[in-house]
């Protein structure tokens, strides 16, 4: 498969790129800064320098053409203000989805956040973030041209992955190593039977492949 990842230099994206490249997939990561390119090459991915905050739908669609799947893993990141939650976590996700439709890429996986909700109340930065992610998710869900799956991990940690997870429509809150999020994403990308599902993810007792198979087709 050829898979294009938005936010290709993110902590989860780099892990995902390594996993996909190791299993023989062709991976491209969209990055904002040229100096991030070497990190992607070391992960086995082709770096594509493109700023999703200023690019047009046509420019992004051109990078997506010929892909079998697209993964939105971009984020404004901690320390960013409310404005960038809107321009990255929401607007860039919408742009990437529209570009996937234009490029004819049906399989579309979103890395969202537990608690994402377009109706989330509050004015703190994290409230704005959850609202932006919720609005982006709602937009993607409305696109019939995409076979989308939305993944909402719990509290992200840098602990070593265990390969054991809980993946359900509702899991309740809990931690999850970034390693295991990447492993689940790698499995979801080529499990199109999970299309149309919004899934929460925390550490659990099911091996990743078993957890994905158990929700597929639901």
XYZ file of C-alpha atoms in Angstrom:
218
model
C 0.000 0.000 0.000
C 0.940 3.652 -0.405
C -0.042 5.653 2.655
C 0.220 9.426 3.084
C 0.366 10.800 6.633
C -0.416 14.419 7.520
C 1.671 15.608 10.444
C 4.453 13.257 9.422
C 6.926 14.450 12.064
C 4.607 13.931 15.023
C 5.478 11.438 17.743
C 2.756 8.987 16.737
C 3.335 9.549 13.003
C 7.055 8.722 13.184
C 6.256 5.487 15.028
C 3.585 4.655 12.446
C 5.957 5.372 9.566
C 8.497 2.915 11.003
C 5.859 0.202 11.352
C 4.433 0.696 7.863
C 7.852 0.864 6.205
C 8.988 -2.262 8.083
C 6.069 -4.254 6.731
C 6.814 -3.121 3.183
C 4.331 -0.304 2.650
C 5.293 2.849 0.774
C 4.900 5.784 3.169
C 4.966 9.542 2.653
C 4.788 12.040 5.505
C 3.648 15.637 5.042
C 5.812 18.004 7.096
C 5.967 21.772 7.517
C 9.731 22.188 7.878
C 12.397 20.896 5.505
C 14.762 20.277 8.442
C 12.414 17.496 9.630
C 13.001 15.498 6.439
C 15.936 13.420 7.691
C 13.910 12.112 10.644
C 11.285 10.834 8.216
C 13.873 9.220 5.963
C 15.330 7.425 8.993
C 11.813 6.149 9.756
C 11.560 4.805 6.205
C 9.186 7.485 4.930
C 9.363 9.901 2.005
C 9.244 13.501 3.310
C 6.789 15.859 1.598
C 7.245 19.509 2.601
C 3.862 21.256 2.562
C 2.239 23.632 5.045
C -1.351 22.496 5.610
C -2.188 25.880 7.132
C -1.548 27.665 3.834
C -1.831 24.981 1.115
C -4.792 24.744 -1.252
C -6.999 21.687 -1.658
C -5.488 21.146 -5.120
C -1.925 21.231 -3.743
C -2.731 18.656 -1.068
C -4.729 16.484 -3.488
C -1.695 16.383 -5.776
C 0.371 14.864 -2.945
C -2.390 12.363 -2.201
C -2.954 11.167 -5.749
C -2.203 7.475 -6.151
C -2.350 6.727 -2.416
C -4.318 3.771 -1.053
C -4.933 5.427 2.313
C -4.495 8.732 4.112
C -3.919 9.277 7.833
C -4.500 12.627 9.530
C -2.080 12.732 12.469
C -1.293 16.462 12.492
C -1.828 18.647 15.536
C -0.994 22.119 16.720
C 0.691 20.517 19.728
C 1.108 21.565 23.352
C 2.011 25.178 23.861
C 0.092 26.394 20.815
C -2.674 28.964 21.213
C -6.370 28.800 20.459
C -5.904 30.139 16.936
C -3.739 27.195 15.871
C -6.184 24.700 17.365
C -8.592 26.072 14.778
C -6.131 26.283 11.860
C -4.456 22.894 12.418
C -6.651 20.606 14.517
C -9.796 21.645 12.653
C -9.064 23.450 9.370
C -6.100 21.298 8.299
C -8.111 18.135 9.001
C -10.982 19.450 6.868
C -8.543 20.418 4.100
C -6.867 17.000 4.160
C -10.251 15.242 3.991
C -11.417 17.408 1.076
C -8.113 16.743 -0.703
C -8.504 12.979 -0.191
C -11.953 13.146 -1.781
C -10.553 15.153 -4.702
C -7.672 12.702 -5.155
C -9.977 9.686 -4.993
C -8.413 8.255 -1.818
C -11.245 6.497 0.005
C -9.503 5.023 3.067
C -9.107 7.817 5.608
C -8.023 7.412 9.230
C -8.106 10.273 11.736
C -6.113 10.491 14.957
C -8.548 12.376 17.170
C -8.748 12.716 20.943
C -10.865 11.200 23.664
C -13.482 13.784 24.631
C -13.510 15.481 21.216
C -16.938 17.062 20.815
C -18.112 20.001 18.670
C -20.443 20.985 21.536
C -17.742 20.860 24.215
C -18.083 23.837 26.574
C -15.351 26.039 28.045
C -12.783 28.643 27.068
C -9.519 27.068 28.231
C -7.037 26.029 25.528
C -7.834 22.339 26.024
C -11.567 23.094 25.695
C -10.890 24.852 22.384
C -8.801 21.851 21.296
C -11.533 19.312 22.086
C -14.087 21.455 20.268
C -11.822 21.809 17.197
C -11.136 18.062 17.079
C -14.852 17.363 17.492
C -15.757 19.721 14.643
C -13.145 18.118 12.389
C -14.423 14.623 13.219
C -18.004 15.669 12.489
C -16.946 17.062 9.117
C -15.144 13.860 8.129
C -18.135 11.774 9.192
C -20.271 13.729 6.746
C -18.170 12.805 3.689
C -19.727 9.844 1.898
C -16.756 9.664 -0.483
C -14.465 8.551 2.372
C -14.236 5.185 4.131
C -13.271 6.894 7.379
C -12.303 5.563 10.776
C -11.793 7.957 13.699
C -9.455 6.841 16.487
C -9.656 8.591 19.864
C -6.767 7.564 22.132
C -6.781 8.177 25.864
C -3.939 9.827 27.770
C -0.798 9.417 25.636
C 2.377 8.163 27.298
C 5.934 7.429 26.159
C 5.978 4.079 27.960
C 7.072 1.130 25.843
C 4.143 -0.398 24.005
C 2.724 -3.668 25.295
C 0.730 -4.588 22.194
C -2.288 -5.080 24.473
C -5.177 -2.644 24.107
C -8.857 -1.977 24.636
C -10.503 -0.668 21.447
C -14.230 0.003 21.585
C -16.843 2.648 20.805
C -16.605 3.638 24.497
C -13.730 2.559 26.714
C -13.751 5.149 29.484
C -10.605 7.121 30.217
C -7.170 5.606 30.622
C -3.561 5.811 29.417
C -2.157 4.393 26.184
C 1.488 4.331 24.998
C 2.110 6.101 21.703
C 3.737 2.846 20.493
C 0.399 1.075 20.826
C -1.533 3.899 19.170
C 0.778 3.587 16.154
C 0.338 -0.198 16.110
C -3.451 0.160 16.100
C -3.284 2.772 13.324
C -1.128 0.455 11.198
C -3.760 -2.251 11.592
C -6.693 0.111 10.951
C -5.203 1.513 7.748
C -5.714 -1.765 5.900
C -8.808 -2.937 7.781
C -11.475 -1.203 5.730
C -14.172 -3.134 7.614
C -13.683 -0.543 10.391
C -14.974 2.208 8.068
C -17.711 4.298 9.642
C -16.529 3.671 13.205
C -15.407 6.135 15.868
C -13.280 4.183 18.343
C -11.742 4.938 21.709
C -8.410 3.369 22.623
C -6.705 2.707 25.950
C -4.379 0.030 27.275
C -6.098 -3.280 27.830
C -5.749 -7.033 27.485
C -6.419 -7.730 23.790
C -3.584 -8.033 21.255
C -3.794 -5.213 18.707
C -4.795 -7.427 15.750
C -7.473 -9.163 17.835
C -8.837 -5.848 19.088
C -9.132 -4.450 15.545
C -10.720 -7.636 14.192
C -13.273 -7.617 17.022
C -14.605 -4.171 16.074
C -14.360 -4.650 12.286
C -17.741 -4.851 10.621
C -19.598 -3.483 13.676
